[in-house]
Each structure stands twice: as structure tokens, then as C-alpha cells.
Short mmCIF file of C-alpha atoms in Angstrom, two decimals:
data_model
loop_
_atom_site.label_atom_id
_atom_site.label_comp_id
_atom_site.label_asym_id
_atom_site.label_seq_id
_atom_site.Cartn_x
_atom_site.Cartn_y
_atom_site.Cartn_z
CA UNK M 1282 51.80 22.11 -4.82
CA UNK M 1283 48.50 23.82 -3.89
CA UNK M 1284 47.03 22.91 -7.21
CA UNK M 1285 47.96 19.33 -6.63
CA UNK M 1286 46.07 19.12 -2.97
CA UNK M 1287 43.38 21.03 -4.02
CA UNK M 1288 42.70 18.58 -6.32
CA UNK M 1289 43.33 15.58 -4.35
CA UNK M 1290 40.84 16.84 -2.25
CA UNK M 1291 38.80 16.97 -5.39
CA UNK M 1292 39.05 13.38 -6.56
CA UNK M 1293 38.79 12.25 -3.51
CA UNK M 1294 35.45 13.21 -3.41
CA UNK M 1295 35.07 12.38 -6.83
CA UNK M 1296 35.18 8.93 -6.21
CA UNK M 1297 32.36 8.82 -3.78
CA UNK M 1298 30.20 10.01 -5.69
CA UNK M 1299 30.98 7.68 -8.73
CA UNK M 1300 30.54 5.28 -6.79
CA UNK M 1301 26.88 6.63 -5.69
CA UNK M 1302 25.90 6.91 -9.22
CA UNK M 1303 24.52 3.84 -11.23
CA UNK M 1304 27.49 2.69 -13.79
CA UNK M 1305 24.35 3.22 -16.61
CA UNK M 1306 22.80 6.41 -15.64
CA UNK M 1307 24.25 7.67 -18.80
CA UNK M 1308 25.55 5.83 -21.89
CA UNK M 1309 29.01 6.08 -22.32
CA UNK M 1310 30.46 6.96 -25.61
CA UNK M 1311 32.60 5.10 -27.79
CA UNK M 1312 36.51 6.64 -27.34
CA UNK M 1313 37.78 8.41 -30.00
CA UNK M 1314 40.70 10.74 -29.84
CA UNK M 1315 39.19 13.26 -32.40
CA UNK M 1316 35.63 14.76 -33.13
CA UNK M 1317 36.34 17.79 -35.37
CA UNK M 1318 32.53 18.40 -35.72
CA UNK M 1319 32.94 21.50 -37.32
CA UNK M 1320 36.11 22.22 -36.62
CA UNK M 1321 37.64 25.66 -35.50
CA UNK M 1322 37.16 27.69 -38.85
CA UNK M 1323 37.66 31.24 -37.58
CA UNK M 1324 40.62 30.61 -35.35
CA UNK M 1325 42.65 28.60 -38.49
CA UNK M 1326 41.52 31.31 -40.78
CA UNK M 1327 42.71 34.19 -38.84
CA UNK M 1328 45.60 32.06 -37.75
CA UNK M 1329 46.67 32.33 -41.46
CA UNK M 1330 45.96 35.96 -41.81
CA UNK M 1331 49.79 37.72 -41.52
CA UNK M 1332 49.98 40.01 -38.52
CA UNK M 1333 46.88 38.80 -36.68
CA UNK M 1334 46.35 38.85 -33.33
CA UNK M 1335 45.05 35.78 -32.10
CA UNK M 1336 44.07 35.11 -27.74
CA UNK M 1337 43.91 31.43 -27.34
CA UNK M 1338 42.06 30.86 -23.78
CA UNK M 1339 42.40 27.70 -21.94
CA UNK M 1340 40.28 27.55 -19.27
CA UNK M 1341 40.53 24.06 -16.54
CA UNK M 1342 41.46 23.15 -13.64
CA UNK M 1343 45.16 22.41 -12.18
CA UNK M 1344 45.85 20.16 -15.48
CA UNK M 1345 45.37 23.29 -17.44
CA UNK M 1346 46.79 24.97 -14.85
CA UNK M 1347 50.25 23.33 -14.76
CA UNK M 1348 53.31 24.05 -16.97
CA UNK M 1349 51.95 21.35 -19.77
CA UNK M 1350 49.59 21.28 -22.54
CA UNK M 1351 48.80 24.63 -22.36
CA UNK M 1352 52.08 26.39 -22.91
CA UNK M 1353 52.95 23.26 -25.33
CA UNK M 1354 50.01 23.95 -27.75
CA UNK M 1355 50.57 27.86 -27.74
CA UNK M 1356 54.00 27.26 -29.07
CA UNK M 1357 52.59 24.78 -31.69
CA UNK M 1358 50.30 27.44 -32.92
CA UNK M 1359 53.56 29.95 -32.89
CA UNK M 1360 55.66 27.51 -34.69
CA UNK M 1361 52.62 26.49 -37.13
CA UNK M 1362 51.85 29.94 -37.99
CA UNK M 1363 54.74 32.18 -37.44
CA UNK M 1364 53.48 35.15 -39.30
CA UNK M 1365 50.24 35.85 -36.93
CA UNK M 1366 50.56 36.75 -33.60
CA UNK M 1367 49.13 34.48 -30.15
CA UNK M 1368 48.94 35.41 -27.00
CA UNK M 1369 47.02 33.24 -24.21
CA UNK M 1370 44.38 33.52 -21.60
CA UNK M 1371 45.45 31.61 -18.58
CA UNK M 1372 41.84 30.88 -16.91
CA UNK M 1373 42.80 27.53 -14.97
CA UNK M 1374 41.72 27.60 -11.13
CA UNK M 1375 43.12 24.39 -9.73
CA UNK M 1376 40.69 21.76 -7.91
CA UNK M 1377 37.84 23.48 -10.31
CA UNK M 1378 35.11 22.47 -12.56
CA UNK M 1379 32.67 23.83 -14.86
CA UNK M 1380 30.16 24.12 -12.12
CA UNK M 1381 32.42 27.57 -10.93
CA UNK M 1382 33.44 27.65 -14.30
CA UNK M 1383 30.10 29.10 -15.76
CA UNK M 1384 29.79 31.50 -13.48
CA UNK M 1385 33.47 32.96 -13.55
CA UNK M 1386 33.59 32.47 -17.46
CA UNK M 1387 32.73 36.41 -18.31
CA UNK M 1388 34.86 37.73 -16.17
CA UNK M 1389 38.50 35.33 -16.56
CA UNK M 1390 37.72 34.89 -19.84
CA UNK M 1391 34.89 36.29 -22.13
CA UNK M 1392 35.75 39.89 -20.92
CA UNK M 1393 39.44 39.14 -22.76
CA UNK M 1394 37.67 38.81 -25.88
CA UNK M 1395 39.43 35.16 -27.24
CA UNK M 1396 39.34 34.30 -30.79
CA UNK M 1397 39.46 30.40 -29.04
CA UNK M 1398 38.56 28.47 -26.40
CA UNK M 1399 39.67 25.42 -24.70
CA UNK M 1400 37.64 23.94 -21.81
CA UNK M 1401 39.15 21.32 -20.05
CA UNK M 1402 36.78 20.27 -16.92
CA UNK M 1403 36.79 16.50 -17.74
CA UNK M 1404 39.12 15.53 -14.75
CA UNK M 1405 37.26 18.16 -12.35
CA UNK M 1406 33.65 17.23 -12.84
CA UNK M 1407 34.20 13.34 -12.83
CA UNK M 1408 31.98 12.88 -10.08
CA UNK M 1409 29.14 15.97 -11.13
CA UNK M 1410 25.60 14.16 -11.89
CA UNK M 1411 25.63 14.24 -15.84
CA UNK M 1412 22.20 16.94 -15.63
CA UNK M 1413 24.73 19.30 -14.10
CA UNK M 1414 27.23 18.68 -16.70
CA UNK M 1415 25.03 19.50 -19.28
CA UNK M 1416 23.67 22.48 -17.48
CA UNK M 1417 27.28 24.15 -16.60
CA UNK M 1418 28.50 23.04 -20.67
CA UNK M 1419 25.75 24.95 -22.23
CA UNK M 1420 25.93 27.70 -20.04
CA UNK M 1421 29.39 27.69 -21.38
CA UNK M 1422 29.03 27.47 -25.16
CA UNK M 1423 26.00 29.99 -24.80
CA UNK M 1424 27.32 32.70 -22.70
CA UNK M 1425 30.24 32.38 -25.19
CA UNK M 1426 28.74 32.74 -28.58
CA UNK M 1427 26.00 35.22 -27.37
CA UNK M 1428 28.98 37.82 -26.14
CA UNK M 1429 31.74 36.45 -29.20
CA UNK M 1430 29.80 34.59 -31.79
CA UNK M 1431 33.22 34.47 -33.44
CA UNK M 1432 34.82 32.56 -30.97
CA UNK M 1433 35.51 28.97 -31.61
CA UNK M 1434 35.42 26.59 -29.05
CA UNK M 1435 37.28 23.19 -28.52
CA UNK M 1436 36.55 20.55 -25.70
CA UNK M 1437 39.49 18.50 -24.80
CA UNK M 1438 39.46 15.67 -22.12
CA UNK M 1439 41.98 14.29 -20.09
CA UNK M 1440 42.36 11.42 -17.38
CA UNK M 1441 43.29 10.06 -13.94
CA UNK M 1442 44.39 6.79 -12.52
CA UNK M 1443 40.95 6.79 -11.08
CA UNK M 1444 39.02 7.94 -13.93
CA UNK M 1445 40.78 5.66 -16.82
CA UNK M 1446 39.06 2.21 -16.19
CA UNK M 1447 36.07 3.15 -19.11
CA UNK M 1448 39.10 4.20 -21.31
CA UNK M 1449 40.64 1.19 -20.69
CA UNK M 1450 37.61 -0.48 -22.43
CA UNK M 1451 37.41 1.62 -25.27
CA UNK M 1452 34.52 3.94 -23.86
CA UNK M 1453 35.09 8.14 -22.48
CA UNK M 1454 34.48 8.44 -18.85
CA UNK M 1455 31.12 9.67 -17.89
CA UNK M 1456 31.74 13.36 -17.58
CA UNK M 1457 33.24 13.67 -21.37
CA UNK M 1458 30.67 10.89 -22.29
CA UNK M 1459 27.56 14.12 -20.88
CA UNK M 1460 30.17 17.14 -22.40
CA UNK M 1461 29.94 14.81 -26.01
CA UNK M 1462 26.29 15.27 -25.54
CA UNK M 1463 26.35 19.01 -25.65
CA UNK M 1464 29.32 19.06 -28.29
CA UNK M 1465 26.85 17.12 -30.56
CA UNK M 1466 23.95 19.53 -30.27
CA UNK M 1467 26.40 22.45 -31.25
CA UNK M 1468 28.79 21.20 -33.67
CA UNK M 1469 31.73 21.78 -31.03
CA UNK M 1470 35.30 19.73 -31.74
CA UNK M 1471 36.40 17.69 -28.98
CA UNK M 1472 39.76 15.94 -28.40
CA UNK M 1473 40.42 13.00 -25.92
CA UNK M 1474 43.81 13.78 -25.36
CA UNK M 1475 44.64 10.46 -22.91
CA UNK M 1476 44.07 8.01 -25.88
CA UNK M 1477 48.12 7.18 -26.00
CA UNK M 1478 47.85 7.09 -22.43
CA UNK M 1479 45.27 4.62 -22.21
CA UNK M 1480 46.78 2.38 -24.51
CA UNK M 1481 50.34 2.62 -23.16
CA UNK M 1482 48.66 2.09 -19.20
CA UNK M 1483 46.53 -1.10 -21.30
CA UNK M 1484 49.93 -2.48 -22.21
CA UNK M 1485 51.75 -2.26 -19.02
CA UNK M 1486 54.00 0.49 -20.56
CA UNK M 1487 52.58 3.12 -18.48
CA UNK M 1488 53.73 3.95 -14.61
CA UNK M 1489 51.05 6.48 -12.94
CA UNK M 1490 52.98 7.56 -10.55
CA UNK M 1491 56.36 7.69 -9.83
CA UNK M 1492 59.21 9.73 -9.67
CA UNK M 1493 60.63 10.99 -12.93
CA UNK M 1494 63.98 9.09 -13.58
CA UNK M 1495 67.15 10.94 -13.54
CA UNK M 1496 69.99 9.23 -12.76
CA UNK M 1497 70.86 6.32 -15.11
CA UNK M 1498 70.36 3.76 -12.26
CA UNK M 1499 66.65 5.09 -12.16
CA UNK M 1500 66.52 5.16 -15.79
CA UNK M 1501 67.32 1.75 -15.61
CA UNK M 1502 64.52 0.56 -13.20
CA UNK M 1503 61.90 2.46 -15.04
CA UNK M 1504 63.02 0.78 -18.43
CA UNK M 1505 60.70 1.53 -21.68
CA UNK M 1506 58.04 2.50 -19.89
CA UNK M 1507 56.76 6.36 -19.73
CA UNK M 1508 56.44 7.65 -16.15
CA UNK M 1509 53.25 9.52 -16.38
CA UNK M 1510 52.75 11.76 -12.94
CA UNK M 1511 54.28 12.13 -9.62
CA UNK M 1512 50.38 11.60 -8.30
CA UNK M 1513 48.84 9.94 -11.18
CA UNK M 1514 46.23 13.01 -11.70
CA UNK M 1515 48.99 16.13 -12.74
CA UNK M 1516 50.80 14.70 -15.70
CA UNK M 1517 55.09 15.50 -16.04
CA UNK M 1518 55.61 18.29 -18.61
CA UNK M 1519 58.30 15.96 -19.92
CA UNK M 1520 55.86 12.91 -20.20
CA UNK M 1521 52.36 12.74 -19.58
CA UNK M 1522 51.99 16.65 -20.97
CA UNK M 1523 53.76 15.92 -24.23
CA UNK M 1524 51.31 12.90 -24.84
CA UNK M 1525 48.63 15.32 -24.15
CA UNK M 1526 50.03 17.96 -27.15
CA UNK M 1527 50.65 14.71 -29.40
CA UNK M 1528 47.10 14.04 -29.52
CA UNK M 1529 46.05 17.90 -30.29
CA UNK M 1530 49.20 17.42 -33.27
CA UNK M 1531 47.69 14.43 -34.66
CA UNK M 1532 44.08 16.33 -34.46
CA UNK M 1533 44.61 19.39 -36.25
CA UNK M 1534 44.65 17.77 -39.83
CA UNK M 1535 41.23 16.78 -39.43
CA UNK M 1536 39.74 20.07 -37.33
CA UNK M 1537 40.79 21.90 -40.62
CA UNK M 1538 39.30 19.40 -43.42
CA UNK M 1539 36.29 20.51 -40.58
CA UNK M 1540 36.82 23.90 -40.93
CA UNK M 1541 34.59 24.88 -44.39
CA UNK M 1542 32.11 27.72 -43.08
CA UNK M 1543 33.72 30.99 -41.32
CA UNK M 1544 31.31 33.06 -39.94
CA UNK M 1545 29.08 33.97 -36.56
CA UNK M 1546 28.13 31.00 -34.75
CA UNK M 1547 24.57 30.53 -34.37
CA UNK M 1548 22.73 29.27 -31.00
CA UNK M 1549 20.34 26.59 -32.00
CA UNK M 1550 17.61 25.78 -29.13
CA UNK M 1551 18.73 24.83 -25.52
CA UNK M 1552 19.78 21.15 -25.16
CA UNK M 1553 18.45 21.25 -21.77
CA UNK M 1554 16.05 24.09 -20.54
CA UNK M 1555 17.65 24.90 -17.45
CA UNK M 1556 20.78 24.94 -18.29
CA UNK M 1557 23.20 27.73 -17.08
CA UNK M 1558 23.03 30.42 -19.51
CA UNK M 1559 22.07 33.35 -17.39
CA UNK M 1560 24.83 32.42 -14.29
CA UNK M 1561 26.75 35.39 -13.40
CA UNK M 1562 29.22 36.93 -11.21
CA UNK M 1563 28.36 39.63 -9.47
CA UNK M 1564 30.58 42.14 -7.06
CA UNK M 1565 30.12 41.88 -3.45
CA UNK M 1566 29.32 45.51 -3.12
CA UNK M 1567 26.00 44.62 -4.67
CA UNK M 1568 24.96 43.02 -1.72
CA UNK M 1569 24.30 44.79 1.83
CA UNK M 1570 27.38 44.58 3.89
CA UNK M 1571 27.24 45.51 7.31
CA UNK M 1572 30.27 47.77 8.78
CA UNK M 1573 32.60 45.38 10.29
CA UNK M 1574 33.15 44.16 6.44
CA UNK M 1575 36.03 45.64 4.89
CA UNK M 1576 36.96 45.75 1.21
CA UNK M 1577 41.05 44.03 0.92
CA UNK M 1578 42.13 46.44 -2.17
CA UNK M 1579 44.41 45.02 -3.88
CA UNK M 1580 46.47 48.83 -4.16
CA UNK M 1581 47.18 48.67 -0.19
CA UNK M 1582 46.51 45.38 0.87
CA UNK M 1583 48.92 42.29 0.21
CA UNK M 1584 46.17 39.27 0.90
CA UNK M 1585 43.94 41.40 -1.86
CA UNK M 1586 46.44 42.07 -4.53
CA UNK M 1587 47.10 37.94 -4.11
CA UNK M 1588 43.63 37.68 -5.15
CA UNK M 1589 42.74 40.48 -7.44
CA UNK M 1590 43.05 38.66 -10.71
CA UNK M 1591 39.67 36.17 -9.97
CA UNK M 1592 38.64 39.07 -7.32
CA UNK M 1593 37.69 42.58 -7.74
CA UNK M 1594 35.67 42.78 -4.53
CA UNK M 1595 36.67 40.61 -2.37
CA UNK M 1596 36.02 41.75 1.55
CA UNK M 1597 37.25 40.38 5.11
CA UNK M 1598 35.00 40.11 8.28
CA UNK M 1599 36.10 38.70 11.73
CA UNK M 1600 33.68 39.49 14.11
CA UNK M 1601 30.82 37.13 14.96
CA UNK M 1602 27.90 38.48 13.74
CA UNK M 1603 28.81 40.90 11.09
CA UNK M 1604 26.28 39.86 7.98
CA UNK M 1605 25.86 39.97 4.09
CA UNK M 1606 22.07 40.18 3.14
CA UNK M 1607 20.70 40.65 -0.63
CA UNK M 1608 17.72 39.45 -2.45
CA UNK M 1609 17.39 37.65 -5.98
CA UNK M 1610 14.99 36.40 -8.26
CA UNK M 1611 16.57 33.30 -9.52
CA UNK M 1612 17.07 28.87 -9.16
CA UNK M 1613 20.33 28.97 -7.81
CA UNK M 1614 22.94 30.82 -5.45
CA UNK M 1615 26.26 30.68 -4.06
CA UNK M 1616 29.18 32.80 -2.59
CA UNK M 1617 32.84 33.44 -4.44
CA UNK M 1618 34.81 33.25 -1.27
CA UNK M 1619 38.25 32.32 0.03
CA UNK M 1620 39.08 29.57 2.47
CA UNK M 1621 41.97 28.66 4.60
CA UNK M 1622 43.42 28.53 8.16
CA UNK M 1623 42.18 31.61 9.90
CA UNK M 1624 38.32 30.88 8.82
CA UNK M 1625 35.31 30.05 10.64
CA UNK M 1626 31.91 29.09 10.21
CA UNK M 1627 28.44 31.13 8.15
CA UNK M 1628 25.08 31.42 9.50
CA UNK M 1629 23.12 30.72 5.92
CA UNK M 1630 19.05 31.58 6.31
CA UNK M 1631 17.11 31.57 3.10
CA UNK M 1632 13.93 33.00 2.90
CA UNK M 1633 12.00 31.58 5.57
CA UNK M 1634 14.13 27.92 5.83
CA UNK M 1635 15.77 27.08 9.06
CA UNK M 1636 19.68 28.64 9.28
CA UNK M 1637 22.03 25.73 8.42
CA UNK M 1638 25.79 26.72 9.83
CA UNK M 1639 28.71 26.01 7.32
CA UNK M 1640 32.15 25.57 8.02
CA UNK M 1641 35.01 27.89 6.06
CA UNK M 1642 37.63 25.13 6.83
CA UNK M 1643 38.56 21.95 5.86
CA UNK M 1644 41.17 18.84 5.84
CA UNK M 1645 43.29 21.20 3.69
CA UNK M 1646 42.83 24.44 5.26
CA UNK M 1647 46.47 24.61 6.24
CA UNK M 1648 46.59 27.24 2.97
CA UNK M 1649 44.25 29.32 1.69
CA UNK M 1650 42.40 29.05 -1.48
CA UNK M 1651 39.27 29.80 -3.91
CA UNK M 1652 36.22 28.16 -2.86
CA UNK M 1653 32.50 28.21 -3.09
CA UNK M 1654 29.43 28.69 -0.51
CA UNK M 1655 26.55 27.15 -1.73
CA UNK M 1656 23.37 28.98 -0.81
CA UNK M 1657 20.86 27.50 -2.58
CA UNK M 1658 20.20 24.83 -5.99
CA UNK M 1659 17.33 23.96 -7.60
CA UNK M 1660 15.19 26.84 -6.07
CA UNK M 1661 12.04 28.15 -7.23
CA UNK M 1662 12.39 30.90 -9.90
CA UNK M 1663 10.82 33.00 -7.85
CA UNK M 1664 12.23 36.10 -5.56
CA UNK M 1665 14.36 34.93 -2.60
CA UNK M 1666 16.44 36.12 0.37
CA UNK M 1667 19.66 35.64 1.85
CA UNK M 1668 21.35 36.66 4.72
CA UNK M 1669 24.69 35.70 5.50
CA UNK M 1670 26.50 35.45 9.41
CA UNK M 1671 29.69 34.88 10.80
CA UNK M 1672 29.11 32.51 13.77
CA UNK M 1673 30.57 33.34 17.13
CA UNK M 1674 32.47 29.82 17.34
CA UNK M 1675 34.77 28.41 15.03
CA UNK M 1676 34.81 24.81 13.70
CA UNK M 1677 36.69 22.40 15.43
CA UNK M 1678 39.80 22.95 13.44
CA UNK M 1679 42.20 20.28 15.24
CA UNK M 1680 39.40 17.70 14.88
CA UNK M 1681 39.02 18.67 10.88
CA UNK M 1682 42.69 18.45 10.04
CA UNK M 1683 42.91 15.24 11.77
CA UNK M 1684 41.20 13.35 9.25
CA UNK M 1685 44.13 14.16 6.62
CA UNK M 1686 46.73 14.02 9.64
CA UNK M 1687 47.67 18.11 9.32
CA UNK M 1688 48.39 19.75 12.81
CA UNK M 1689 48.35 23.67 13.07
CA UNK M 1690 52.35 24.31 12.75
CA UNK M 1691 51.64 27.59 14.00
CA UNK M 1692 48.53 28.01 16.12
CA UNK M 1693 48.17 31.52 15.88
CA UNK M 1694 47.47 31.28 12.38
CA UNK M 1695 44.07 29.05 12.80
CA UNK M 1696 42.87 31.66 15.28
CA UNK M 1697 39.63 33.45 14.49
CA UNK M 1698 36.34 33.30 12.70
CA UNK M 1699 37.00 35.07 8.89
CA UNK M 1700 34.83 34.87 6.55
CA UNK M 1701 36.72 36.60 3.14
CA UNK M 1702 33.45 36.84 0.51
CA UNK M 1703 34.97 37.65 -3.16
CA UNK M 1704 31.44 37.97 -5.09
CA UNK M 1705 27.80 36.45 -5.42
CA UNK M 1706 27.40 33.69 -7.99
CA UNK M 1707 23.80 33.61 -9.26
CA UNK M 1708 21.64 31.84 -11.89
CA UNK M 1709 19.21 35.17 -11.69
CA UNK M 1710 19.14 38.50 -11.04
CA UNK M 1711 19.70 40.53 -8.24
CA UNK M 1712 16.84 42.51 -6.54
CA UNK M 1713 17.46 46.24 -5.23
#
């Protein structure tokens, strides 16, 4: 469930800002379920090799997340080649995109050394300006084949009620429309896998959301047609899901006529200059923490061990003014941090720029979950400094979860001013 609101809260957002963009800021692409490019030729060579052992990575948001394609297509590849064996890299963060994605990439995924990878951020970065698509894409492919030249990689979209209407005309949506951009300029495969969807919602076969039919009277009501989500964004396994694995099914054939040249896969010149290669994730401890900062281990503490798989540092402070301070030489930077009921607000000063107060708490704070602190984008490449405070009042918490209706069930839970920093995100380097 807190994949699905985290995402809600997601499109929601999404929408505004599709609708702030012009519909022509960037051609859309003609749909087509399957690019092979140049297909996946290490993976289905190794696949074939008897007693190999092959990581598939699938790395998303809560689509990828969810009990559906991704467990669906491992099984394919165990049924399809029984004689090697798979295991999988489960790198979906619900309510994510590849803008978090590049920077957590070495860590969830690179570090597990995949022989493939899936990136699925079509849904999550619907409403990201197409630059920053390209930017976070290319960050991805070349962090990837600069640590594992070997690994192949595979884009696959999916859809939304919201996001379908291009699809509905026989065009991608704009964020797969920028990702074919950078799967051009480096032969990457890419599979649309809401082409059956599309056509079944274009025929009025389709239901986006509804409640899967179980009894026959529901049965009934629903008729021929396929119920596709409870929420029309997180597809049924039984349903939407298995349309999903159809299309990778009916892709395969062509990935491997694709598939001629094995080998290292070579990095031809940037597609865009600033995109995200050098974005890292860097432990908290790297920065200067004063004392009222404590480290949540995940050996002794129960909120850290909840969090230790995305975060290996991740630290609690309370009390108002306790600060984080670090320099780097870099364009862009942002805090790895947690969010949720008992949060407050951060005192952000960089370099000599007025101190803009952010609030650790929003609509959905009634859980916590992974978020993001944006420092700074687009900065000078030039040496910069940050300093980081807890403010002494929190946000207005009843006034916030008003806007989605939420009340505090239990008041003592929204109480206090935390601030739980996980790790520095940086297009840069840190200075000592």
C-alpha cells in the first residue's frame, strides 16, 4: 500500500507539470512495442551456457516494485533456459525515478555485479523536463558500462491512465519518447510493454480501475473486458502484469536475431555533455555531523535495520539546531533522507545564498519513507558549501495533511522536529 501512495503522490504531481510543459517541446516517437537495437547478446549467450550464473536486475519504481513483471520474466528466463542458473536484483524504490535512480544505481545495483539490466522509470519521470531525462539515462547507461562493460541493458516502458492518451494515438509518451533518444545513441533495446494495453483501453475492452472480479456475479458485470488495476497506475499480477510479460514474450525473438556481436560494450561520446555520469552516493559520515546526530545501526536499532538495504549510514537528529556541513566541487546536490510523521523542517544555506527552510513532511507523511532534499541544481562547477539545520519549529503538520484529508490518529507520533539523513547525493566530488 505504501508503494501505491507514494506514487499517487507522484503522479499527482506529474500531471502538473505536463501540463506546464508545451505538448511539442519534444517530438514524440512513433509506438512500437519492440526496438531490439542490438539486442542483449551477452545475457542470451551466457543464458545458454549450462551452469551459468546469471543476476537479472530490475531496477523502477513501485511497478517494478510490485509482485508482476518482474518475478514473471525471471521465471520465463528459468523456464527458457533451465540449464543456467538466475537469480534477481530487486532495485525498485516505489514513487521513484531515474533522477534518484542515477545516483543510487552503484550501490542497489552495479555493486551486485548484473549480467542485465532492466530500467523501468517511464511511469516515474512522466512529468521530468526531457533535458533531465536524458541527463539521469546516460548517467545510467555510462556508470553501467564503465564499471560492467559486459552488462546488457534493456529499457522497458509502461503506462498510466494518465499517461496513455499519446499511446492511444499511436505515439510513446514523452518520457520514453527522451529515454528512445538515449537508447538510439547507444544501441540499447527497448520494449513498450503497454502496447496490448493501449489497444484493448482503444477498444473499450479495457477497465483501469476496478476491483478484480471474483464472484461469478462480478465476473458477470465485468464481461470480456480485462480489469487492468485497482488504481489505474499498479497493474493486477493476474491482468495488467501478465500483459506486461506478453509483450517481453513476443520481444525476445527479435532481441536475439539482434544479438550478433558478444563482447565489452563501448561508450561512444556523451549524448548530452552534462549528463549524469559522475553522480554518486556518498555516506553521511563524510560530511561533518555535529554531536546530537546519531548513527541508527541497523545491528541494535529496529528503524535502521528497516532501512539498511538502501542505507548504510543513515543518522537521526531531533534537536533544533544540530547541523550537517560539507563542501563539494560539483553542479548539483541533494540529501538521501527519510521522511514521515515525526519530521520537521531544514535550515539549507549554500555558499553565501540566503537560508531557504524546507519541510520533512508532507500530505502523506502519515508513514515514513525514502525521500530526497534538494540542495542545489544547475550550480556552477565550481567549489561550494553546505550547511544543513534542524529548525526549532515544526511545519504545520495538521494544516499539511489536510489537503489529502489525513488527521494524526495518534498525535504523539507527529511530535518533534527529526531530520533522519541516509547519505549525500552529488554530481561532484566531495572536498576535505
Amino acid at each position: 500500500m505504501q508503494h501505491f501512495l507514494k506514487s499517487v503522490l507522484l503522479f499527482s504531481a506529474v500531471l502538473n507539470l505536463c501540463r506546464s510543459h508545451a505538448a511539442d517541446d519534444l517530438p514524440l516517437v512513433v509506438a512500437q512495442e519492440c526496438r531490439p537495437r542490438s539486442g542483449l547478446p551477452n545475457f542470451l549467450a551466457k543464458a545458454g551456457t549450462a551452469g551459468a550464473g546469471i543476476k537479472i536486475a530490475y531496477f523502477g519504481g513501485s511497478i517494478t516494485a510490485q509482485n508482476g513483471w518482474r518475478p514473471k520474466t525471471l521465471a520465463l528466463f528459468k523456464t527458457t533456459y533451465p540449464d543456467a542458473k538466475f537469480s534477481e536484483i530487486n532495485a525498485a524504490i516505489g514513487g521513484t525515478g531515474s533522477d534518484l535512480g542515477v545516483f543510487r544505481l552503484k550501490q542497489d545495483v552495479l555493486d551486485k555485479n548484473p549480467d542485465l539490466l532492466f530500467v523501468e522509470f517511464a511511469v516515474n519521470d512522466g512529468g521530468a523536463p526531457p533535458e533531465q531525462i536524458f541527463r539521469c539515462m546516460e548517467g545510467i547507461v555510462r556508470q553501467t558500462w564503465k564499471a560492467l562493460p559486459t552488462c546488457d541493458i534493456c529499457f522497458v516502458y509502461t503506462i498510466t491512465e494518465q499517461l496513455v492518451p499519446p499511446l492511444l494515438d499511436g505515439k510513446f509518451q514523452r518520457s520514453a519518447s527522451a529515454m528512445e533518444k538515449i537508447a538510439d545513441a547507444y544501441g540499447i533495446p527497448t520494449i513498450h510493454m503497454s502496447m496490448e494495453v493501449a489497444r484493448l483501453a482503444k477498444e473499450g475492452k479495457l477497465l483501469w480501475k476496478a476491483k478484480l472480479p471474483k464472484t461469478d456475479e462480478e465476473k458477470k458485470s465485468v464481461g470480456d473486458n480485462v480489469v487492468f488495476a485497482p488504481d489505474g497506475v499498479h497493474p493486477y499480477p493476474e491482468t495488467g502484469h501478465e500483459l506486461y510479460l506478453q509483450a517481453i514474450v513476443r520481444s525476445l525473438p527479435a532481441m536475439k536475431e539482434a544479438s550478433k556481436t558478444t563482447g565489452p560494450h563501448k561508450l561512444p561520446p556523451p549524448f548530452i555533455a552534462t549528463n549524469f555520469e559522475n553522480a554518486k552516493l556518498l555516506p553521511l559520515t563524510e560530511a561533518t555531523l555535529s554531536s546530537g546526530f546519531a548513527l541508527l545501526d541497523p545491528k541494535t536499532d529496529a528503524f535502521g535495520k528497516r532501512w539498511a538495504e538502501r542505507m548504510t549510514t543513515l543518522h537521526k537528529g531531533t534537536k533544533p539546531g544540530e547541523t550537517i556541513t560539507f563542501k563539494f566541487k560539483g553542479t548539483r546536490c541533494a540529501i538521501y533522507d527519510i521522511i514521515g510523521p515525526d519530521c520537521g523542517q531544514i535550515i539549507i544555506t549554500l555558499d553565501d545564498k540566503p537560508a531557504q527552510t524546507v519541510a520533512r513532511f508532507d500530505s502523506y507523511c502519515v508513514y515514513h519513507r525514502l525521500a530526497t532534499l534538494i540542495v542545489g541544481i544547475d550550480l556552477p562547477d565550481a567549489v561550494h558549501t553546505v550547511k544543513l539545520e534542524i529548525h526549532p519549529e515544526p511545519p504545520d503538520k495538521l494544516k499539511i495533511l489536510a489537503q489529502r484529508n489525513e488527521k494524526m490518529d495518534k498525535p504523539e507520533r507527529f511530535n518533534d522536529t527529526a531530520f533522519y539523513p541516509g547519505a549525500i547525493m552529488l554530481v561532484g566530488d566531495l572536498i576535505k
